XYZ file of C-alpha atoms in Angstrom:
565
model
C 0.100 -0.113 -0.090
C 1.114 3.794 -0.733
C -0.353 6.008 1.831
C -0.365 10.010 1.808
C 0.749 12.216 4.778
C -2.534 11.836 6.353
C -2.704 8.243 6.439
C -5.227 7.783 3.508
C -4.750 5.094 0.835
C -3.357 6.360 -2.398
C -2.430 3.095 -4.238
C -2.667 -0.337 -3.542
C -0.806 -3.458 -5.573
C -1.509 -7.184 -5.107
C -0.487 -10.378 -6.656
C -1.203 -13.859 -5.802
C 1.780 -16.603 -5.874
C 0.472 -18.294 -8.962
C 0.510 -15.197 -10.954
C 4.132 -14.390 -9.780
C 5.291 -17.874 -11.067
C 3.184 -17.706 -14.190
C 5.054 -14.503 -15.251
C 7.989 -16.771 -15.697
C 6.555 -18.649 -18.326
C 4.178 -15.801 -19.847
C 5.593 -12.564 -19.103
C 7.092 -12.169 -22.690
C 4.479 -9.544 -23.667
C 2.292 -7.782 -21.011
C -0.585 -5.616 -21.565
C -1.247 -2.744 -18.990
C -4.496 -0.911 -19.163
C -6.368 1.470 -16.917
C -9.608 1.698 -18.969
C -12.090 1.198 -16.195
C -13.355 2.799 -12.718
C -14.012 -0.027 -10.564
C -14.901 1.040 -6.972
C -16.905 3.773 -4.839
C -13.802 6.092 -4.931
C -13.408 5.964 -8.634
C -9.802 4.697 -8.678
C -8.661 3.211 -12.005
C -8.057 -0.401 -11.762
C -4.757 -1.260 -13.435
C -4.354 -4.923 -14.110
C -1.166 -6.423 -15.858
C -2.188 -9.117 -18.209
C -0.440 -11.819 -20.145
C -1.314 -14.641 -22.482
C -1.094 -18.469 -21.520
C -0.531 -21.282 -23.829
C -4.336 -21.724 -24.678
C -4.202 -17.901 -25.884
C -6.455 -16.925 -22.764
C -5.641 -14.016 -20.814
C -3.575 -14.434 -17.640
C -3.481 -12.119 -14.563
C 0.024 -11.107 -13.599
C -0.855 -8.605 -10.996
C -3.019 -5.712 -10.550
C -3.451 -2.202 -8.529
C -5.837 0.454 -7.774
C -4.251 3.951 -8.220
C -5.561 7.227 -7.189
C -4.114 9.287 -9.949
C -2.841 8.608 -13.443
C 0.225 11.015 -13.428
C 4.001 9.678 -13.843
C 4.608 9.457 -10.298
C 2.005 7.139 -9.489
C 2.918 4.839 -12.480
C 6.470 4.859 -11.412
C 5.379 3.689 -8.009
C 3.174 0.970 -9.488
C 5.467 -0.219 -12.129
C 8.363 -0.559 -9.590
C 6.225 -2.380 -6.966
C 5.284 -4.673 -9.677
C 8.782 -5.319 -11.083
C 9.999 -5.747 -7.400
C 7.058 -8.396 -6.929
C 8.370 -10.110 -10.418
C 11.862 -10.680 -8.663
C 13.133 -7.629 -10.766
C 12.747 -9.019 -14.117
C 11.485 -6.582 -16.543
C 9.059 -7.816 -19.468
C 10.665 -7.912 -22.990
C 7.627 -6.035 -24.289
C 4.567 -3.996 -22.995
C 1.463 -2.789 -24.593
C -0.425 0.116 -23.407
C -2.549 3.078 -24.722
C -0.978 6.412 -25.771
C -1.050 8.013 -22.129
C 1.880 10.179 -22.007
C 2.408 9.715 -18.184
C 2.337 5.977 -18.644
C 4.855 6.162 -21.516
C 7.220 8.379 -19.300
C 7.075 6.117 -16.498
C 7.716 2.893 -18.406
C 10.698 4.554 -19.727
C 12.210 5.060 -16.397
C 11.225 1.942 -14.709
C 11.474 -0.510 -17.844
C 14.364 1.256 -20.017
C 15.104 -1.860 -22.139
C 11.301 -2.923 -22.702
C 9.932 -2.502 -26.052
C 6.803 -0.273 -25.394
C 4.191 -0.407 -27.959
C 0.848 1.320 -28.349
C -2.531 -0.847 -28.822
C -3.590 -0.468 -32.513
C -7.364 -0.708 -31.163
C -7.054 2.059 -29.084
C -5.449 4.172 -31.618
C -8.146 3.440 -34.538
C -11.120 3.942 -32.637
C -10.088 7.467 -32.069
C -10.181 8.092 -36.038
C -13.986 9.018 -36.426
C -13.583 11.477 -33.440
C -10.458 13.000 -34.926
C -11.052 12.975 -38.550
C -14.873 12.331 -38.799
C -15.622 15.858 -39.722
C -13.495 15.996 -42.624
C -15.474 16.252 -45.793
C -13.731 13.421 -47.383
C -13.857 11.084 -44.497
C -16.525 8.526 -45.959
C -15.640 9.163 -49.518
C -11.997 7.826 -49.379
C -10.006 9.225 -46.509
C -11.024 6.417 -44.098
C -10.396 3.711 -46.646
C -6.942 5.155 -47.708
C -5.865 5.358 -44.132
C -6.782 1.902 -43.224
C -4.847 0.637 -46.448
C -1.855 2.619 -45.266
C -2.006 0.930 -41.733
C -2.861 -2.552 -42.528
C -1.948 -3.140 -46.270
C 1.641 -2.011 -46.422
C 4.173 -4.692 -45.925
C 7.435 -2.823 -45.717
C 8.539 0.454 -43.882
C 9.298 2.181 -47.231
C 5.686 1.190 -48.373
C 4.161 2.728 -45.456
C 6.108 5.903 -45.654
C 4.978 6.236 -49.217
C 1.432 5.636 -48.524
C 1.191 7.876 -45.532
C 2.643 10.637 -47.426
C 0.149 10.273 -50.092
C -2.832 10.219 -47.583
C -1.358 13.433 -46.198
C -1.003 15.038 -49.329
C -4.301 14.009 -51.064
C -6.499 15.214 -48.118
C -4.446 18.376 -47.026
C -3.750 16.927 -43.676
C -0.378 18.519 -43.318
C -1.765 20.661 -40.230
C -3.509 17.915 -38.532
C -1.735 17.939 -35.089
C -3.172 14.186 -34.098
C -1.840 12.681 -37.282
C 1.477 14.406 -36.741
C 1.853 12.917 -33.362
C 0.967 9.357 -34.501
C 3.452 9.594 -37.413
C 6.171 11.041 -35.055
C 5.490 7.736 -32.621
C 4.671 5.266 -35.435
C 7.513 2.678 -34.788
C 5.220 2.270 -31.436
C 1.872 1.237 -33.313
C 1.999 0.633 -37.011
C 2.217 -3.166 -37.899
C 4.810 -3.099 -40.397
C 7.029 -1.594 -37.711
C 6.104 -4.088 -34.900
C 6.547 -7.532 -36.772
C 10.072 -6.538 -37.089
C 10.531 -6.589 -33.070
C 8.591 -9.023 -31.480
C 5.492 -11.556 -31.670
C 2.496 -10.851 -29.308
C 1.086 -14.142 -29.160
C -2.370 -12.928 -29.295
C -3.575 -9.871 -30.949
C -3.594 -6.636 -28.889
C -7.388 -6.167 -29.659
C -8.100 -9.768 -28.381
C -6.263 -9.079 -25.139
C -8.017 -5.748 -24.512
C -11.344 -7.013 -25.553
C -11.180 -10.124 -23.277
C -9.799 -8.274 -20.397
C -12.420 -5.621 -20.914
C -15.254 -7.952 -20.823
C -13.875 -9.741 -17.596
C -13.682 -6.518 -15.643
C -16.733 -4.704 -17.127
C -18.869 -5.786 -14.456
C -17.070 -3.710 -11.993
C -17.658 -0.468 -13.293
C -20.641 0.360 -11.185
C -19.837 -1.917 -8.340
C -19.700 0.400 -5.070
C -17.513 -1.623 -3.233
C -14.998 -1.057 -0.620
C -11.420 -2.212 -1.147
C -11.792 -5.511 0.839
C -14.895 -6.376 -1.039
C -13.143 -5.628 -4.312
C -10.267 -7.898 -3.435
C -12.703 -10.569 -2.553
C -14.448 -10.491 -5.943
C -11.044 -10.089 -7.733
C -10.150 -13.426 -6.175
C -13.346 -15.218 -7.309
C -12.744 -14.017 -10.708
C -9.039 -15.280 -10.569
C -10.333 -18.562 -9.221
C -12.735 -18.705 -12.257
C -9.730 -18.097 -14.596
C -7.733 -20.541 -13.164
C -10.531 -23.220 -13.409
C -10.810 -22.204 -17.159
C -7.224 -22.956 -17.824
C -7.054 -26.453 -15.855
C -10.340 -27.207 -17.838
C -8.385 -26.339 -21.121
C -5.483 -28.251 -20.053
C -7.550 -31.318 -19.584
C -9.151 -30.856 -23.067
C -5.955 -30.659 -24.736
C -4.824 -34.090 -23.168
C -8.136 -35.750 -23.523
C -9.475 -34.849 -26.719
C -7.551 -35.170 -29.942
C -8.615 -33.064 -32.997
C -8.181 -34.940 -36.105
C -5.600 -33.861 -38.784
C -7.087 -32.547 -42.003
C -4.061 -33.555 -44.182
C -1.336 -36.240 -44.004
C 1.238 -33.758 -43.466
C 3.928 -34.656 -40.971
C 4.163 -30.960 -39.913
C 0.516 -30.819 -39.076
C 0.749 -33.994 -37.090
C 3.805 -32.640 -35.153
C 1.685 -29.605 -34.197
C -0.918 -31.866 -33.027
C 1.058 -34.002 -30.990
C 2.667 -30.875 -29.001
C 0.397 -27.694 -29.164
C -2.825 -27.108 -27.032
C -6.069 -27.632 -28.848
C -6.764 -23.950 -28.974
C -3.278 -23.077 -30.669
C -3.638 -26.167 -32.902
C -6.863 -24.925 -34.178
C -4.956 -21.817 -35.172
C -2.514 -23.833 -37.330
C -5.102 -26.004 -38.929
C -6.727 -22.589 -40.247
C -3.442 -21.916 -41.746
C -3.027 -25.645 -43.142
C -6.581 -25.323 -44.591
C -5.384 -22.228 -46.422
C -2.635 -23.847 -48.286
C -4.973 -25.506 -50.818
C -5.421 -21.996 -52.235
C -1.765 -21.180 -52.439
C 0.130 -21.298 -55.521
C 3.603 -19.979 -55.025
C 5.873 -18.703 -57.873
C 9.606 -18.344 -57.757
C 10.670 -14.765 -58.117
C 14.452 -15.082 -57.957
C 17.053 -17.398 -56.588
C 20.602 -16.438 -55.250
C 22.555 -19.756 -54.437
C 20.747 -21.543 -51.495
C 18.396 -18.478 -50.888
C 14.898 -18.155 -52.754
C 12.375 -15.778 -53.055
C 8.806 -16.681 -53.685
C 5.468 -14.623 -54.598
C 2.480 -16.051 -52.874
C -1.029 -14.605 -54.143
C -3.656 -14.745 -51.583
C -7.286 -13.390 -51.093
C -8.307 -11.553 -47.977
C -11.947 -11.037 -47.081
C -13.029 -7.938 -45.378
C -16.676 -7.902 -44.593
C -18.558 -8.699 -47.956
C -15.508 -7.632 -50.135
C -12.580 -9.554 -51.329
C -9.059 -8.248 -52.057
C -5.956 -9.591 -53.571
C -2.691 -9.194 -51.740
C 0.712 -10.373 -52.754
C 3.237 -11.606 -50.101
C 6.949 -12.075 -50.368
C 8.446 -15.339 -48.660
C 12.392 -15.548 -48.217
C 13.524 -19.219 -47.844
C 16.904 -20.634 -47.185
C 17.234 -24.175 -48.531
C 20.395 -24.826 -46.446
C 18.998 -24.167 -42.971
C 15.178 -23.959 -43.702
C 15.277 -20.591 -42.431
C 12.051 -18.681 -43.871
C 10.359 -15.369 -43.408
C 7.108 -14.069 -45.027
C 6.181 -10.368 -45.313
C 2.899 -11.074 -43.591
C 4.921 -11.294 -40.436
C 2.226 -13.771 -38.801
C 4.801 -15.897 -37.156
C 6.545 -12.830 -35.656
C 3.433 -11.281 -34.461
C 1.287 -14.427 -33.131
C 3.969 -17.221 -33.165
C 2.027 -19.166 -35.627
C 3.270 -20.375 -39.059
C 1.131 -18.705 -41.830
C -0.319 -20.480 -44.871
C 2.185 -18.780 -47.197
C 5.270 -20.372 -45.119
C 3.484 -23.720 -45.061
C 2.981 -23.726 -48.857
C 6.767 -22.948 -49.528
C 7.552 -25.793 -47.232
C 5.203 -27.980 -49.322
C 6.680 -27.283 -52.727
C 10.263 -27.604 -51.350
C 9.327 -31.177 -49.902
C 10.047 -30.080 -46.214
C 8.282 -32.698 -44.116
C 9.978 -31.839 -40.767
C 10.160 -28.481 -39.064
C 13.302 -27.247 -37.222
C 12.709 -26.663 -33.451
C 12.637 -22.818 -33.740
C 9.282 -23.060 -35.453
C 7.693 -24.903 -32.664
C 7.355 -22.618 -29.608
C 7.359 -23.941 -26.210
C 4.855 -21.396 -24.858
C 2.086 -23.062 -26.903
C 3.057 -26.594 -25.956
C 0.875 -28.834 -23.697
C 3.442 -31.337 -22.809
C 5.439 -28.972 -20.646
C 5.059 -28.900 -16.981
C 5.131 -25.256 -15.958
C 6.067 -24.484 -12.434
C 3.296 -22.094 -11.665
C 0.518 -24.965 -11.993
C 2.235 -26.461 -9.118
C 1.837 -23.351 -6.866
C -1.023 -23.879 -4.383
C -2.727 -20.482 -4.145
C -5.060 -19.704 -1.184
C -5.752 -16.144 -2.108
C -4.990 -14.986 1.375
C -4.365 -11.321 1.484
C -2.982 -11.181 4.934
C 0.263 -13.140 4.489
C 2.519 -10.020 3.596
C 4.788 -10.412 6.641
C 8.533 -10.554 6.487
C 8.653 -14.235 7.381
C 6.233 -15.134 4.327
C 8.073 -12.906 1.872
C 11.301 -14.718 2.874
C 9.515 -18.028 2.604
C 8.390 -16.974 -1.049
C 11.858 -16.018 -2.170
C 13.305 -19.336 -0.577
C 10.771 -21.129 -2.306
C 11.789 -19.867 -5.755
C 15.289 -20.998 -5.150
C 14.235 -24.424 -3.946
C 12.100 -24.901 -7.168
C 15.228 -23.979 -9.304
C 17.375 -26.615 -7.336
C 14.648 -29.303 -7.240
C 14.509 -29.028 -11.108
C 18.185 -29.844 -11.549
C 18.490 -32.248 -8.924
C 15.777 -34.443 -9.882
C 17.491 -35.235 -13.051
C 19.530 -37.831 -11.622
C 19.441 -40.404 -8.879
C 22.845 -39.085 -7.539
C 21.884 -35.671 -7.362
C 18.740 -36.283 -5.812
C 20.482 -38.385 -2.828
C 22.929 -35.606 -2.460
C 20.402 -32.781 -2.434
C 18.313 -34.749 0.149
C 21.206 -35.334 2.358
C 22.077 -31.588 2.234
C 18.378 -30.436 2.921
C 18.084 -32.655 5.968
C 21.343 -31.172 7.289
C 20.128 -27.463 6.531
C 16.769 -28.497 8.423
C 18.574 -29.733 11.696
C 20.774 -26.559 11.571
C 18.106 -24.019 11.124
C 15.498 -25.790 13.548
C 17.648 -25.225 16.422
C 17.798 -21.459 15.650
C 14.348 -20.739 14.524
C 13.197 -17.159 14.871
C 9.682 -16.247 16.094
C 7.465 -15.150 12.963
C 7.999 -11.452 12.001
C 4.982 -9.329 12.262
C 6.644 -6.054 11.081
C 4.930 -4.436 8.079
C 6.347 -1.681 5.997
C 4.140 1.002 4.376
C 5.064 0.017 0.717
C 4.050 -3.711 1.522
C 0.946 -4.154 3.542
C -1.626 -6.759 3.691
C -5.340 -6.170 4.379
C -6.827 -7.413 7.697
C -9.984 -9.215 7.847
C -11.748 -5.999 8.550
C -12.954 -3.641 6.010
C -10.530 -1.057 7.362
C -6.862 -1.797 6.824
C -4.029 -1.110 9.404
C -0.317 -0.386 8.975
C 1.139 -1.607 12.120
C -0.826 0.047 14.843
C -2.016 2.996 12.213
C -5.223 2.780 10.704
C -5.464 3.166 6.687
C -7.987 5.890 6.001
C -10.241 5.477 2.893
C -9.179 7.148 -0.350
C -10.181 10.266 -1.631
C -12.672 10.010 -4.555
C -10.699 10.237 -7.619
C -11.565 12.404 -10.771
C -10.300 10.305 -13.796
C -8.922 11.900 -17.036
C -10.203 11.169 -20.412
C -12.901 8.613 -19.314
C -16.507 10.302 -19.261
C -18.737 7.359 -18.390
C -21.546 8.564 -20.717
C -19.213 8.225 -23.659
C -17.772 4.906 -22.726
C -18.724 2.072 -25.152
C -21.207 -0.367 -23.314
C -20.580 -4.071 -22.926
C -23.201 -6.406 -23.556
C -23.691 -7.113 -19.864
C -24.232 -3.192 -19.422
C -26.779 -3.177 -22.120
C -28.623 -6.174 -20.418
C -28.389 -4.265 -17.108
C -30.078 -1.219 -18.620
C -32.785 -3.150 -20.176
C -33.526 -4.687 -16.851
C -33.562 -1.352 -15.264
C -35.935 0.007 -17.679
C -38.395 -2.913 -17.617
C -38.329 -2.617 -13.797
C -38.950 1.152 -13.817
C -41.765 0.583 -16.419
C -43.331 -2.130 -14.149
C -43.206 0.381 -11.225
C -44.866 3.120 -13.015
C -47.730 0.806 -14.075
C -48.059 -0.463 -10.479
C -48.186 3.006 -8.940
C -50.873 3.942 -11.695
C -53.024 0.797 -10.858
C -52.610 1.833 -6.929
C -53.766 5.432 -7.846
C -56.765 4.529 -10.076
C -57.761 1.721 -7.559
C -56.933 -1.321 -9.638
C -55.199 -4.541 -8.488
C -51.974 -4.295 -7.158
C -49.344 -6.976 -7.864
C -48.054 -8.448 -4.594
C -44.520 -8.672 -5.937
C -42.539 -7.720 -8.827
C -39.365 -9.579 -9.721
C -36.905 -9.209 -12.252
C -33.903 -11.354 -13.579
C -30.784 -10.658 -11.505
C -27.594 -10.500 -13.582
C -25.351 -10.929 -10.709
C -26.585 -13.948 -8.716
C -29.370 -14.343 -6.014
C -31.085 -11.407 -4.447
C -33.616 -10.831 -1.851
C -36.963 -9.128 -2.704
C -38.643 -6.923 -0.415
C -41.146 -3.982 -0.184
C -40.297 -0.645 1.124
C -42.469 1.508 3.333
C -44.390 2.909 0.251
C -44.964 -0.597 -1.080
C -42.529 -0.458 -3.785
C -40.345 -3.293 -4.845
C -36.727 -3.344 -3.845
C -34.057 -5.692 -4.836
C -31.572 -6.171 -1.989
C -28.427 -8.168 -3.232
C -27.232 -10.815 -0.764
C -23.701 -9.401 -0.587
C -22.809 -5.619 -0.861
C -20.343 -6.469 -3.535
C -21.356 -7.752 -6.956
C -21.346 -11.507 -7.561
C -19.600 -11.886 -10.765
C -20.799 -15.240 -11.605
C -23.051 -13.862 -14.165
C -20.303 -12.470 -16.404
C -17.155 -14.461 -15.849
C -17.970 -16.914 -18.757
C -17.884 -13.839 -20.788
C -14.155 -13.776 -20.990
C -14.048 -16.699 -23.486
C -17.025 -15.738 -25.615
C -16.731 -11.979 -26.014
C -16.823 -10.934 -29.479
C -13.521 -8.910 -30.693
C -12.469 -7.127 -33.842
C -9.553 -9.275 -35.141
C -6.507 -7.326 -35.951
C -5.579 -8.092 -39.722
C -1.830 -9.365 -39.081
C -1.827 -11.287 -42.313
C -2.143 -7.980 -44.089
C -5.934 -7.422 -43.894
C -7.847 -4.780 -42.491
C -9.891 -5.873 -39.154
C -12.072 -8.666 -40.032
C -15.349 -8.725 -37.810
C -16.500 -11.989 -36.536
């Protein structure tokens, strides 16, 4: 916890043991977002999100912050980094918040920082919608510039053409985007890292997951409890997907040994993505453009569907016969870690039956025993004493030792002997459990009001967020359902009062569907129906399953524009 001079809560961060361990496997690309207000104090909820081997979003820690300035983000990032054993993520994806960018440069100087393309492009109607040519060519040309260019040179030429054609030289927003183009344009991004899952898909998934908290008037303790319930549900979904990947075999659609290899190793979710590309090979007819020794360059014609339209795109594939090294201009492997149909077509025409190991990524494999799955998480928010922190640190070291020692019988016997010797040594010098707590690392008590030692932590001040007017925020499907329920309830109440006034029959009870679990129905002093939730916090069981089913606008990483599902 971070407190102000008056003892009021400013910021708070927490992460469970499983999330800390999962970061070692899935911390290669992290999404950080502060889109939603989540409690009665209006404090932005700031989750760190990764992607697991099923393509599901996975939580790597979260915070509630009192402000969205550079100082606050620095505190949060440093706290999270310390929690993750000082290992910074190779890449982090955020929106264009300037304070956030400054904090990332300070705390994660070697991390590749990229902007969420979805956040950027949803601003296009607001920023350019008033232009007279917006619907008659500007929007289409801009989307082609962003999605259809395959090289940096093509993008530069296309961007300049858009600016000159529509006289946008003085547009400040476009100028700022161009200045930071290496942070968001796909043609730049695919040169640096693969994201495992499209930025849009991650954000849409997490937005759906936490959407139910937007209007939840909960205190901090209640919020943490509900967060833990949601976290448990995500773990249950992952365990179910693990079981499904081992117990259910998806049939191959070809006799290719390459497809068979992916079937054996990858999770079912990722194997389905591979199969989509395998099916696309049927439509591919590569042609050799040039040859230089063992190096070949192919042209591959493809058709991309955008809504009801189909467009033809030509991709370039470089192939080295000597070491089977291949690279496609669509950048699908660099962006999502899945070989594209263009590469698979080149393998087919060159008689490649077996893939080099570099094209089979460990992060999608189902046969790897990941350490975080062995962590028994109790979601106890009161275990932040010094001795428990030391326990966690030693446990991490022990896991590393066990991994190496279990490889042979000799090492196992030697490790066992030494461990028992250490147990005897430290048992005689056992220190009493430490109850000391520091201001920057405090656990919540079981009461609603947390304490730091003997100091009571006061409630935070109500936060006025920036750039987030609730009335302009896009409503999720859950919110739309809530509004319908409220509208029906209000309409029913009006009719009942009219009947009562006119002397008509009065219904004894009016019930409505509760989106957030069980509720108690009662009448107030005026005879009106009241719906009283069982818990003061939301029961999130009604929207937890939305995570996997939320519709998302797919980012066209194969050179296309976003394809609506």
